[in-house]
Coordinates of C-alpha atoms in Angstrom, one line a residue:
Chain E
M16 CA 0.0 0.1 0.0
L17 CA 2.9 2.4 1.2
N18 CA 4.9 1.6 -1.8
R19 CA 2.1 2.2 -4.1
Y20 CA 1.8 5.4 -2.6
F21 CA 5.5 6.6 -3.3
K22 CA 5.1 4.9 -6.8
E23 CA 2.5 7.3 -7.5
K24 CA 4.0 10.4 -5.8
G25 CA 7.5 9.1 -7.6
I26 CA 5.7 9.5 -11.1
E27 CA 4.0 12.8 -10.1
S28 CA 6.9 14.4 -9.0
L29 CA 8.7 13.3 -12.1
L30 CA 6.5 14.8 -14.5
F31 CA 6.2 17.7 -12.4
A32 CA 9.8 18.2 -12.7
S33 CA 9.5 17.6 -16.9
G34 CA 6.9 20.2 -16.5
A35 CA 9.2 22.6 -14.4
V36 CA 12.4 22.3 -16.4
A37 CA 10.6 23.3 -19.9
V38 CA 9.0 26.6 -17.8
V39 CA 12.3 27.3 -16.5
A40 CA 14.0 27.2 -19.6
L41 CA 11.7 29.2 -21.6
F42 CA 11.7 31.7 -18.9
L43 CA 16.0 31.7 -19.1
L44 CA 15.4 31.8 -22.9
C45 CA 13.2 35.1 -22.4
I46 CA 15.8 36.6 -20.4
F47 CA 18.7 36.3 -22.6
L48 CA 16.9 37.3 -25.4
F49 CA 15.4 40.6 -24.3
R50 CA 18.5 41.6 -22.6
D51 CA 20.7 41.2 -25.6
G52 CA 17.9 42.9 -27.7
L53 CA 17.7 45.9 -25.2
L54 CA 21.5 46.5 -25.2
L55 CA 21.0 47.8 -28.8
F56 CA 18.6 50.8 -27.5
K57 CA 21.7 52.0 -25.9
E58 CA 23.7 53.1 -28.8
Y59 CA 20.8 53.0 -31.3
P60 CA 17.5 54.9 -30.3
I61 CA 14.4 52.6 -30.2
S62 CA 12.5 54.9 -32.5
S63 CA 14.6 54.4 -35.4
F64 CA 14.6 50.7 -35.0
F65 CA 10.9 50.8 -35.5
T66 CA 10.5 53.5 -38.0
D67 CA 13.7 53.2 -40.2
T68 CA 13.3 52.0 -43.5
K69 CA 16.6 50.7 -44.6
W70 CA 18.5 47.7 -42.8
Y71 CA 22.1 48.5 -43.8
P72 CA 23.6 46.6 -40.7
T73 CA 27.2 46.7 -41.9
S74 CA 27.7 50.3 -43.4
D75 CA 28.8 53.3 -41.6
P76 CA 26.6 55.1 -40.2
E77 CA 24.3 51.7 -39.2
H78 CA 20.6 51.2 -40.2
F79 CA 18.7 48.7 -38.3
G80 CA 15.3 49.3 -39.6
L81 CA 12.9 46.6 -38.5
L82 CA 9.8 47.8 -40.3
P83 CA 11.0 46.5 -44.0
L84 CA 11.5 43.0 -42.5
F85 CA 8.6 43.0 -40.1
L86 CA 6.4 44.0 -43.4
G87 CA 8.3 40.9 -45.0
S88 CA 7.2 38.6 -42.6
L89 CA 3.8 40.0 -42.6
I90 CA 3.2 39.6 -46.3
V91 CA 5.1 36.2 -46.7
T92 CA 2.5 35.0 -43.7
V93 CA -0.8 36.9 -45.0
G94 CA 0.0 35.0 -48.6
A95 CA 0.5 31.6 -46.8
I96 CA -2.7 32.1 -45.1
L97 CA -4.7 33.1 -48.1
F98 CA -3.4 29.9 -49.8
S99 CA -3.4 27.3 -46.9
V100 CA -6.5 28.1 -45.2
P101 CA -9.1 27.3 -47.8
L102 CA -7.1 24.4 -49.1
G103 CA -6.7 23.1 -45.7
I104 CA -10.2 23.7 -44.6
A105 CA -11.3 22.1 -47.8
T106 CA -9.5 19.2 -47.4
A107 CA -10.5 18.6 -43.5
I108 CA -13.9 18.9 -44.3
Y109 CA -13.5 16.0 -47.4
I110 CA -11.3 13.9 -44.8
S111 CA -14.1 13.8 -42.0
E112 CA -17.3 14.1 -43.7
L113 CA -17.0 12.9 -47.0
A114 CA -14.3 10.8 -47.5
N115 CA -14.9 6.8 -47.3
P116 CA -13.1 5.8 -44.2
K117 CA -10.3 3.8 -46.1
I118 CA -9.4 6.9 -48.2
A119 CA -9.4 9.1 -44.7
G120 CA -7.2 6.5 -43.2
V121 CA -5.0 7.2 -46.0
L122 CA -5.1 10.6 -46.1
K123 CA -4.6 11.8 -42.8
P124 CA -1.1 10.2 -42.0
V125 CA -0.1 11.3 -45.5
T126 CA -1.0 15.1 -44.6
E127 CA 0.9 14.5 -41.3
I128 CA 4.1 13.4 -43.2
L129 CA 4.0 16.9 -45.0
A130 CA 5.2 17.9 -41.7
G131 CA 7.9 15.5 -41.2
I132 CA 9.8 16.8 -44.4
P133 CA 12.6 19.1 -43.4
S134 CA 12.3 22.6 -44.2
V135 CA 15.4 22.7 -46.2
V136 CA 14.4 20.2 -48.7
Y137 CA 11.0 22.3 -49.0
G138 CA 13.4 25.1 -49.6
F139 CA 15.4 23.5 -52.5
F140 CA 12.1 22.2 -54.1
G141 CA 10.8 26.0 -54.0
L142 CA 14.0 27.0 -55.3
V143 CA 14.7 24.5 -58.4
I144 CA 11.2 24.1 -59.1
L145 CA 9.0 26.8 -58.2
V146 CA 11.2 29.6 -58.5
P147 CA 11.5 29.4 -62.3
F148 CA 7.9 28.3 -62.7
V149 CA 7.0 31.7 -60.9
Q150 CA 9.1 33.6 -63.1
K151 CA 8.2 32.0 -66.3
T152 CA 4.6 32.1 -65.4
L153 CA 4.3 35.6 -64.4
Q154 CA 6.7 37.3 -66.6
I155 CA 8.6 39.1 -63.6
P156 CA 12.4 40.2 -63.3
T157 CA 12.9 37.4 -60.8
G158 CA 10.8 34.2 -59.1
Q159 CA 12.2 34.6 -56.1
T160 CA 9.2 36.5 -54.4
A161 CA 6.8 37.0 -51.7
L162 CA 4.6 34.5 -53.7
T163 CA 7.0 31.8 -54.0
G164 CA 7.3 31.8 -49.9
S165 CA 3.7 32.4 -49.4
I166 CA 3.3 29.2 -51.3
M167 CA 5.8 27.0 -49.6
L168 CA 4.8 28.3 -46.4
G169 CA 1.0 27.4 -47.2
I170 CA 2.0 23.9 -48.1
M171 CA 4.1 23.5 -44.9
A172 CA 1.2 25.0 -42.6
L173 CA -1.3 22.8 -44.2
P174 CA -0.8 19.9 -42.1
T175 CA -1.4 21.9 -38.9
I176 CA -4.5 23.5 -40.0
I177 CA -5.8 20.2 -41.8
S178 CA -5.2 17.9 -38.6
I179 CA -6.4 20.4 -36.2
S180 CA -9.5 21.5 -38.3
E181 CA -10.0 17.6 -39.0
D182 CA -10.0 17.3 -35.1
A183 CA -12.6 20.0 -34.6
I184 CA -14.9 19.0 -37.3
S185 CA -15.2 15.2 -36.4
S186 CA -15.7 16.1 -32.7
V187 CA -19.0 18.1 -33.4
P188 CA -21.5 15.6 -32.0
R189 CA -23.4 13.2 -34.4
A190 CA -26.6 14.3 -33.1
I191 CA -27.0 17.8 -34.4
K192 CA -25.5 16.7 -37.8
E193 CA -28.3 13.7 -37.5
G194 CA -30.8 16.6 -36.5
S195 CA -30.1 18.7 -39.3
L196 CA -30.4 15.9 -42.0
A197 CA -33.4 14.6 -40.1
L198 CA -35.0 18.3 -40.7
G199 CA -34.5 17.4 -44.6
S200 CA -31.2 19.3 -45.3
T201 CA -28.9 18.0 -47.8
K202 CA -25.4 16.4 -46.8
W203 CA -23.8 19.9 -48.3
Q204 CA -26.0 22.0 -46.6
T205 CA -25.5 20.5 -42.9
I206 CA -21.8 20.6 -43.6
Y207 CA -22.1 24.9 -44.2
K208 CA -24.7 25.6 -41.7
V209 CA -24.3 23.3 -39.1
T210 CA -20.7 21.1 -39.2
V211 CA -18.3 23.6 -39.9
P212 CA -20.0 26.6 -37.8
A213 CA -19.9 24.4 -34.7
A214 CA -16.6 23.4 -35.3
L215 CA -15.5 27.0 -36.0
S216 CA -13.5 27.6 -32.8
G217 CA -11.3 24.7 -33.4
I218 CA -10.8 25.5 -37.0
S219 CA -10.0 29.3 -35.9
A220 CA -7.0 28.2 -33.5
A221 CA -5.9 25.7 -36.3
V222 CA -5.4 28.8 -38.5
M223 CA -3.7 31.1 -35.6
L224 CA -1.5 27.8 -35.0
G225 CA -0.9 27.8 -38.8
I226 CA 0.2 31.5 -38.7
G227 CA 2.5 30.9 -36.0
R228 CA 4.0 28.1 -37.7
A229 CA 4.6 30.4 -40.8
I230 CA 5.8 33.7 -39.3
G231 CA 8.5 31.6 -37.8
E232 CA 9.6 29.2 -40.5
T233 CA 13.5 30.3 -41.5
M234 CA 15.0 28.1 -43.9
T235 CA 12.6 27.4 -46.6
V236 CA 11.7 31.1 -46.7
M237 CA 15.6 32.5 -46.7
M238 CA 16.0 30.2 -50.0
V239 CA 13.1 31.3 -52.3
T240 CA 12.1 34.9 -51.1
G241 CA 15.3 36.6 -52.4
N242 CA 15.9 38.6 -49.1
S243 CA 15.7 42.2 -50.2
A244 CA 15.1 44.6 -47.2
V245 CA 12.4 47.0 -49.2
I246 CA 9.1 48.0 -48.0
P247 CA 7.0 45.3 -49.6
G248 CA 3.6 47.2 -51.1
F249 CA 0.3 45.1 -51.1
P250 CA -0.7 43.4 -52.9
S251 CA 2.1 44.2 -55.5
G252 CA 4.8 43.1 -53.0
L253 CA 3.4 39.6 -53.3
F254 CA 5.3 39.7 -56.7
A255 CA 8.6 40.9 -55.5
P256 CA 11.5 40.2 -53.4
V257 CA 11.2 40.6 -49.5
R258 CA 12.9 39.8 -46.5
T259 CA 11.3 38.3 -43.2
M260 CA 12.8 38.9 -39.7
T261 CA 13.9 35.0 -39.3
A262 CA 15.9 34.8 -42.6
T263 CA 17.5 38.1 -41.5
I264 CA 18.5 36.3 -38.3
A265 CA 19.8 33.1 -40.1
L266 CA 21.5 35.3 -43.0
E267 CA 23.3 37.7 -40.9
M268 CA 24.4 35.6 -38.0
G269 CA 27.3 33.9 -39.4
E270 CA 29.9 36.4 -39.0
V271 CA 28.6 39.2 -36.5
P272 CA 31.0 39.7 -34.0
Q273 CA 29.9 38.8 -30.7
G274 CA 28.6 42.1 -28.5
S275 CA 28.4 44.2 -31.4
D276 CA 25.5 46.7 -32.2
H277 CA 24.7 44.4 -35.0
F278 CA 25.0 41.2 -32.8
H279 CA 22.3 42.9 -30.4
A280 CA 20.2 44.1 -33.2
L281 CA 19.9 40.6 -34.4
F282 CA 18.6 39.5 -30.5
A283 CA 16.1 42.7 -30.8
I284 CA 14.9 41.0 -34.2
G285 CA 14.3 37.7 -32.2
S286 CA 12.6 39.3 -29.2
V287 CA 10.0 40.8 -31.7
L288 CA 9.5 37.7 -33.2
F289 CA 9.0 35.7 -29.5
I290 CA 6.5 38.8 -29.1
T291 CA 4.8 38.3 -32.3
T292 CA 4.4 34.5 -31.7
F293 CA 3.2 34.9 -28.2
I294 CA 0.7 37.0 -29.0
I295 CA -0.7 34.9 -31.6
N296 CA -0.8 31.8 -29.4
I297 CA -3.0 33.8 -26.7
I298 CA -5.5 34.9 -29.4
A299 CA -5.7 31.2 -30.4
N300 CA -6.1 30.5 -27.0
Y301 CA -8.9 32.9 -26.6
I302 CA -10.4 31.9 -29.8
K303 CA -10.8 28.5 -28.7
R304 CA -12.3 29.3 -25.4
R305 CA -14.7 32.0 -26.4
Y306 CA -16.2 30.5 -29.5
R307 CA -16.4 27.0 -27.9
F308 CA -19.2 25.2 -29.2
D309 CA -21.6 24.5 -25.9
L310 CA -24.7 22.0 -26.4
Chain H
M6 CA 6.9 -4.5 -1.5
I7 CA 8.5 -3.0 -4.6
S8 CA 6.6 -4.6 -7.7
G9 CA 9.0 -6.6 -10.0
K10 CA 8.1 -4.3 -12.8
L11 CA 9.0 -1.1 -11.4
L12 CA 12.6 -3.0 -10.5
K13 CA 12.8 -3.9 -13.9
N14 CA 12.3 -0.5 -15.1
I15 CA 14.9 1.1 -13.0
T16 CA 17.3 -1.5 -13.6
I17 CA 16.9 -0.7 -17.4
C18 CA 17.1 2.7 -16.6
S19 CA 20.5 2.8 -14.8
A20 CA 21.6 0.5 -17.3
V21 CA 20.8 3.0 -20.2
L22 CA 22.4 6.0 -18.5
L23 CA 25.2 3.7 -16.9
I24 CA 26.0 3.0 -21.1
I25 CA 25.5 6.9 -22.1
A26 CA 27.9 7.8 -19.2
T27 CA 30.4 5.4 -20.5
V28 CA 30.2 6.5 -24.0
F29 CA 30.8 10.1 -22.6
I30 CA 33.7 9.5 -20.5
G31 CA 35.1 7.7 -23.7
I32 CA 34.8 11.0 -26.1
G33 CA 36.3 12.8 -23.2
C34 CA 39.3 10.4 -23.1
V35 CA 40.1 10.6 -26.9
D36 CA 39.7 14.4 -26.6
K37 CA 41.9 14.7 -23.8
E38 CA 44.7 12.8 -25.6
G39 CA 44.2 15.4 -28.7
T40 CA 44.4 18.2 -26.7
T41 CA 47.6 17.1 -24.3
D42 CA 49.7 16.5 -27.3
S43 CA 51.9 19.6 -27.5
E44 CA 51.5 19.3 -31.4
A45 CA 48.0 20.6 -31.9
I46 CA 46.8 24.1 -33.4
I47 CA 43.8 25.8 -34.1
I48 CA 43.2 27.3 -37.3
K49 CA 39.9 29.7 -37.3
G50 CA 38.3 32.4 -39.8
S51 CA 37.1 32.8 -43.4
D52 CA 34.6 30.6 -45.0
T53 CA 36.3 31.0 -48.5
V54 CA 39.7 29.7 -46.8
L55 CA 37.9 27.1 -45.0
P56 CA 38.0 23.9 -47.8
L57 CA 41.4 25.1 -48.6
S58 CA 42.5 24.9 -45.1
Q59 CA 40.6 21.7 -44.4
A60 CA 42.1 19.9 -47.7
E61 CA 45.5 20.8 -46.4
S62 CA 45.2 19.7 -42.9
E63 CA 44.0 16.4 -43.7
E64 CA 47.0 15.6 -46.1
F65 CA 49.4 17.2 -43.2
M66 CA 48.1 15.3 -40.6
Y67 CA 48.1 12.2 -42.6
A68 CA 51.9 12.8 -43.3
N69 CA 52.5 13.6 -39.4
P70 CA 50.5 11.5 -37.8
D71 CA 51.1 12.5 -34.4
T72 CA 50.2 16.3 -35.1
S73 CA 46.5 17.8 -34.7
I74 CA 45.2 20.6 -36.4
T75 CA 41.7 22.0 -36.0
I76 CA 39.9 24.2 -38.5
I77 CA 37.1 26.4 -37.9
G78 CA 35.1 28.5 -39.8
G79 CA 32.9 31.8 -38.9
G80 CA 34.2 34.3 -41.4
S81 CA 37.1 36.6 -41.6
G82 CA 36.2 39.1 -38.7
V83 CA 35.8 36.0 -36.5
G84 CA 39.1 34.8 -37.4
I85 CA 41.1 37.6 -36.8
A86 CA 39.1 38.6 -33.3
A87 CA 40.2 34.9 -32.1
L88 CA 43.6 36.0 -33.0
I89 CA 43.8 39.3 -31.2
D90 CA 42.2 37.5 -28.1
G91 CA 45.0 35.1 -28.5
E92 CA 42.5 32.0 -28.7
I93 CA 44.1 30.8 -31.4
E94 CA 47.6 30.1 -33.5
V95 CA 46.3 30.9 -37.2
A96 CA 43.4 32.8 -38.7
M97 CA 42.0 32.5 -41.7
A98 CA 41.0 35.8 -44.0
S99 CA 39.7 36.6 -47.7
R100 CA 40.5 40.1 -46.9
N101 CA 43.4 42.3 -45.1
I102 CA 43.3 43.0 -41.7
K103 CA 41.8 46.3 -41.1
D104 CA 43.6 49.1 -39.5
S105 CA 41.0 48.6 -36.5
E106 CA 41.5 45.4 -35.9
M107 CA 45.4 46.0 -36.3
E108 CA 45.3 48.6 -33.1
N109 CA 43.2 46.1 -31.3
A110 CA 45.7 43.8 -32.0
Q111 CA 48.7 45.9 -30.8
A112 CA 47.1 47.0 -27.6
N113 CA 46.5 43.2 -26.7
G114 CA 50.2 42.4 -27.5
I115 CA 49.6 40.6 -30.4
E116 CA 51.9 41.2 -33.6
P117 CA 49.6 39.9 -36.7
V118 CA 52.0 38.7 -39.2
E119 CA 50.0 38.4 -42.9
H120 CA 51.1 35.0 -45.1
V121 CA 49.5 35.1 -48.7
V122 CA 49.0 31.4 -49.2
A123 CA 46.4 31.3 -52.2
W124 CA 44.8 33.3 -54.5
D125 CA 41.1 33.7 -55.3
G126 CA 39.3 34.9 -58.4
I127 CA 35.9 36.5 -58.4
A128 CA 33.8 35.9 -61.1
V129 CA 30.9 38.2 -62.5
V130 CA 28.3 36.0 -63.9
V131 CA 25.2 36.1 -66.0
N132 CA 23.0 33.8 -67.9
P133 CA 24.3 32.1 -70.8
E134 CA 21.8 33.5 -72.7
N135 CA 22.5 37.0 -72.0
P136 CA 24.1 38.7 -75.2
V137 CA 26.5 41.0 -72.6
T138 CA 29.9 39.3 -72.2
E139 CA 31.9 42.6 -70.9
L140 CA 31.4 45.2 -68.4
T141 CA 33.7 48.0 -66.8
F142 CA 34.1 48.8 -63.4
D143 CA 31.8 51.8 -64.0
Q144 CA 29.1 50.3 -65.3
L145 CA 29.4 47.1 -62.9
K146 CA 29.3 49.9 -59.9
S147 CA 26.1 51.5 -61.3
I148 CA 24.5 47.8 -61.7
Y149 CA 25.1 47.2 -58.0
D150 CA 24.3 50.6 -56.7
G151 CA 21.1 50.9 -58.4
S152 CA 21.7 53.9 -61.1
I153 CA 21.4 51.3 -63.8
S154 CA 18.5 48.8 -63.9
N155 CA 18.2 47.7 -67.5
W156 CA 20.4 45.3 -69.3
A157 CA 19.6 47.8 -72.6
D158 CA 22.0 50.3 -70.5
V159 CA 24.7 48.3 -71.1
G160 CA 24.3 47.2 -74.5
G161 CA 21.9 44.2 -73.8
E162 CA 18.6 43.5 -74.3
D163 CA 15.4 45.6 -73.0
L164 CA 15.7 43.4 -70.0
I165 CA 15.1 44.5 -66.1
I166 CA 18.7 43.4 -64.2
T167 CA 17.9 41.5 -61.4
V168 CA 21.1 42.2 -58.9
I169 CA 22.5 39.3 -56.6
T170 CA 24.7 39.5 -53.5
R171 CA 25.8 37.5 -51.0
D172 CA 24.7 38.2 -47.5
S173 CA 26.6 40.5 -45.0
S174 CA 28.4 38.0 -43.1
S175 CA 30.1 36.8 -46.4
G176 CA 34.0 38.1 -46.8
T177 CA 33.0 38.2 -50.4
Y178 CA 30.3 40.4 -49.7
G179 CA 32.7 43.0 -48.2
Y180 CA 35.3 42.4 -50.9
F181 CA 33.2 43.5 -53.4
Q182 CA 31.6 46.0 -52.0
E183 CA 35.0 47.8 -51.2
E184 CA 36.4 47.1 -54.9
V185 CA 33.5 47.5 -57.1
L186 CA 31.3 49.7 -55.2
L187 CA 34.0 51.7 -53.4
D188 CA 32.7 51.6 -50.0
E189 CA 29.1 52.3 -51.2
E190 CA 25.8 50.8 -50.4
Y191 CA 24.2 47.6 -52.5
R192 CA 21.1 48.4 -54.0
Q193 CA 18.6 47.8 -51.3
D194 CA 16.2 45.5 -53.3
A195 CA 19.0 43.4 -54.6
L196 CA 18.4 39.8 -54.0
V197 CA 20.5 38.7 -51.1
Q198 CA 21.5 34.8 -51.4
P199 CA 22.8 32.6 -48.2
A200 CA 25.4 30.7 -50.4
T201 CA 27.2 30.8 -53.6
G202 CA 25.3 27.5 -54.9
A203 CA 22.3 29.7 -54.4
I204 CA 23.4 32.4 -56.6
V205 CA 24.5 30.1 -59.6
Q206 CA 21.2 28.5 -59.5
E207 CA 19.1 31.6 -60.0
V208 CA 21.9 33.2 -62.5
A209 CA 21.3 29.9 -64.3
Q210 CA 17.9 29.7 -64.7
N211 CA 17.2 33.6 -64.8
T212 CA 18.2 35.6 -68.2
G213 CA 18.0 39.0 -66.3
A214 CA 20.2 38.0 -63.5
I215 CA 23.8 39.1 -62.1
G216 CA 25.9 37.8 -59.7
Y217 CA 29.4 37.4 -58.5
I218 CA 31.1 34.2 -57.1
G219 CA 34.3 32.6 -56.4
Y220 CA 35.9 31.3 -59.6
A221 CA 35.7 27.4 -58.3
Y222 CA 32.1 27.7 -58.7
L223 CA 32.2 28.4 -62.5
G224 CA 30.3 25.9 -64.5
E225 CA 28.6 25.6 -67.9
N226 CA 25.1 26.6 -67.2
I227 CA 26.6 30.2 -66.1
A228 CA 28.7 32.5 -68.0
A229 CA 32.0 34.9 -66.4
L230 CA 31.9 38.4 -67.8
A231 CA 35.1 40.0 -69.0
L232 CA 35.8 42.9 -66.6
D233 CA 37.7 46.2 -67.6
G234 CA 39.1 47.6 -64.1
G235 CA 40.8 50.5 -66.2
E236 CA 43.3 48.6 -68.4
G237 CA 41.2 47.0 -71.0
F238 CA 39.0 44.0 -70.7
V239 CA 40.1 41.2 -69.2
E240 CA 38.6 37.4 -69.1
A241 CA 38.3 35.5 -66.2
T242 CA 40.5 32.8 -66.8
P243 CA 43.0 31.1 -64.3
E244 CA 46.2 32.9 -66.3
N245 CA 44.7 36.3 -65.6
I246 CA 43.9 35.4 -62.3
I247 CA 47.4 34.3 -61.2
S248 CA 49.3 36.9 -63.4
G249 CA 47.0 39.5 -61.6
D250 CA 45.7 41.1 -64.6
Y251 CA 42.0 40.2 -63.8
P252 CA 40.9 42.9 -61.7
L253 CA 38.8 40.9 -59.5
A254 CA 41.6 38.7 -57.9
R255 CA 42.3 38.8 -54.5
P256 CA 44.7 36.9 -52.0
L257 CA 43.6 34.8 -49.4
Y258 CA 45.5 35.0 -46.3
Y259 CA 46.7 33.4 -43.0
Y260 CA 47.4 35.3 -40.0
T261 CA 50.0 34.5 -37.3
N262 CA 50.7 36.2 -34.1
G263 CA 54.8 37.4 -34.9
D264 CA 56.7 34.9 -37.0
P265 CA 55.2 31.5 -36.8
A266 CA 56.7 29.1 -34.6
G267 CA 56.7 24.9 -34.1
L268 CA 53.2 23.3 -35.5
A269 CA 52.2 26.9 -37.2
K270 CA 55.3 27.2 -39.1
E271 CA 55.7 23.4 -40.2
F272 CA 51.9 23.7 -41.4
I273 CA 52.5 27.3 -43.2
D274 CA 55.6 26.1 -44.9
Y275 CA 53.5 22.7 -46.0
V276 CA 51.2 24.7 -47.5
L277 CA 53.5 27.2 -49.7
S278 CA 55.4 24.0 -50.6
P279 CA 54.7 22.4 -54.2
T280 CA 52.8 20.0 -52.7
G281 CA 50.7 22.1 -50.9
Q282 CA 50.2 24.5 -53.7
D283 CA 48.9 21.7 -55.6
I284 CA 46.0 21.0 -53.2
V285 CA 45.7 24.9 -53.7
S286 CA 44.6 24.2 -57.4
D287 CA 42.9 20.8 -56.5
V288 CA 40.5 23.1 -54.1
G289 CA 39.7 25.4 -56.9
Y290 CA 42.3 28.2 -55.7
F291 CA 45.0 29.5 -57.5
P292 CA 48.9 28.8 -56.1
V293 CA 50.8 31.8 -54.9
N294 CA 53.8 31.7 -57.6

């Protein structure tokens, strides 16, 4: 009896310890990220960091303008969402409502495999296949554009969106769907008037998590978007090269002297990214709770 | 009573931990043997020089099995900074040491001595379908700073120029900015590629693109331009790069603290020997003499 108690307690404390380690690690990460990022503003005015339109970190005088990088991230992410949300939700509806169980049983794991492909492979595919295709089709000077990045990111965000939306759609109670059908509505009417609205909280959360994944992606984006630090127009900026915040960090961390302003500027970008994804996650959680479907 | 299953689990866990610990101790031992050896040096710096140093050190260590040479990349600036801090014996650089770095070094009691170990040519490349085959430095500068943005302005077709550069951490980026742009800024909307391979890829598939790469990366799917640095057009050929006629040829350096001694001296002598210079050619750079 006593042993059983100890065993129970032991497992409990082990789980607590793992959770605590994760929280502490995250906390320390925050501190280091913000501390090094804030050091930039000892030398460089914080207002210029947020309003300067140029990113010339190695010239004299230096320009650390976050704006083109932030807008670059934004436009690529918006493009990715425009591409992946309709496709992802349609796939989720098909898998959970329409597909024959055998096909659904194959489709779901296959979409999840998409998440397991390394991002450098996506980037290489984008660079070799999609970039020339986009350039030739649209007759633009280069195929390394925000659009190319959006499509690649959209493909990469699909598994998240599909699998979470699918979970949400299939957990809509059978009773209300059957009720709808019993009232004489067609299968399609039931899907778009009953099932999807009922699953909306899960679907919105899926979209927000997809955005979170898209905004933090680095490798693929760095390989296919051209990395020009210019302020993109919308929507014309979709067809021009852009540079994202993550790509900037990855591109420049190689030879940045430790402790220099440039070094701190990269950490400042990292802090902005961290805060952005953090806010997106909070919104996702809020939506999930706010629109929870109560029966 | 402790259940048999729990006991078994604990045993398995400890066994795994024990194995991991043993492996780590093993790694520690091997490492220790390497570093306690007095014949060990660290070489750090430019990613351009890195493949050369690696090839040289492999051959050198094969011929001298009781020596150990560790090669680390990171960029010219990183290598020189490490030399100034006294962390390493040899720094690799694809550019000259800066005056500011020299002052820092002297303040630290370090006397950097320069050794040219090889030459590298920077080829300016375009798509083979592009009719433009030569550019003056003025034209090249105008293309890269943004004052020219159509191929028609330099004798080509009416086509927008897609300007490609490396990222700012590349030594080649700095070299090109200094030599061609005369320290002015690259145009803001130039495509920035993380690696030379990506530049080759984009130029090979984009008729309007222009980029610069190390000579070793030249292939059939891209075309090198002849350049005029003020003394007529010179083709990017090995002969012109070695003779120094080609305007974008640069030396690759090792920096040591004072005159090299011990293993550092042996290694640099080896690199400069005929065997070492053959390796330079194999890697795709050009011998010093």
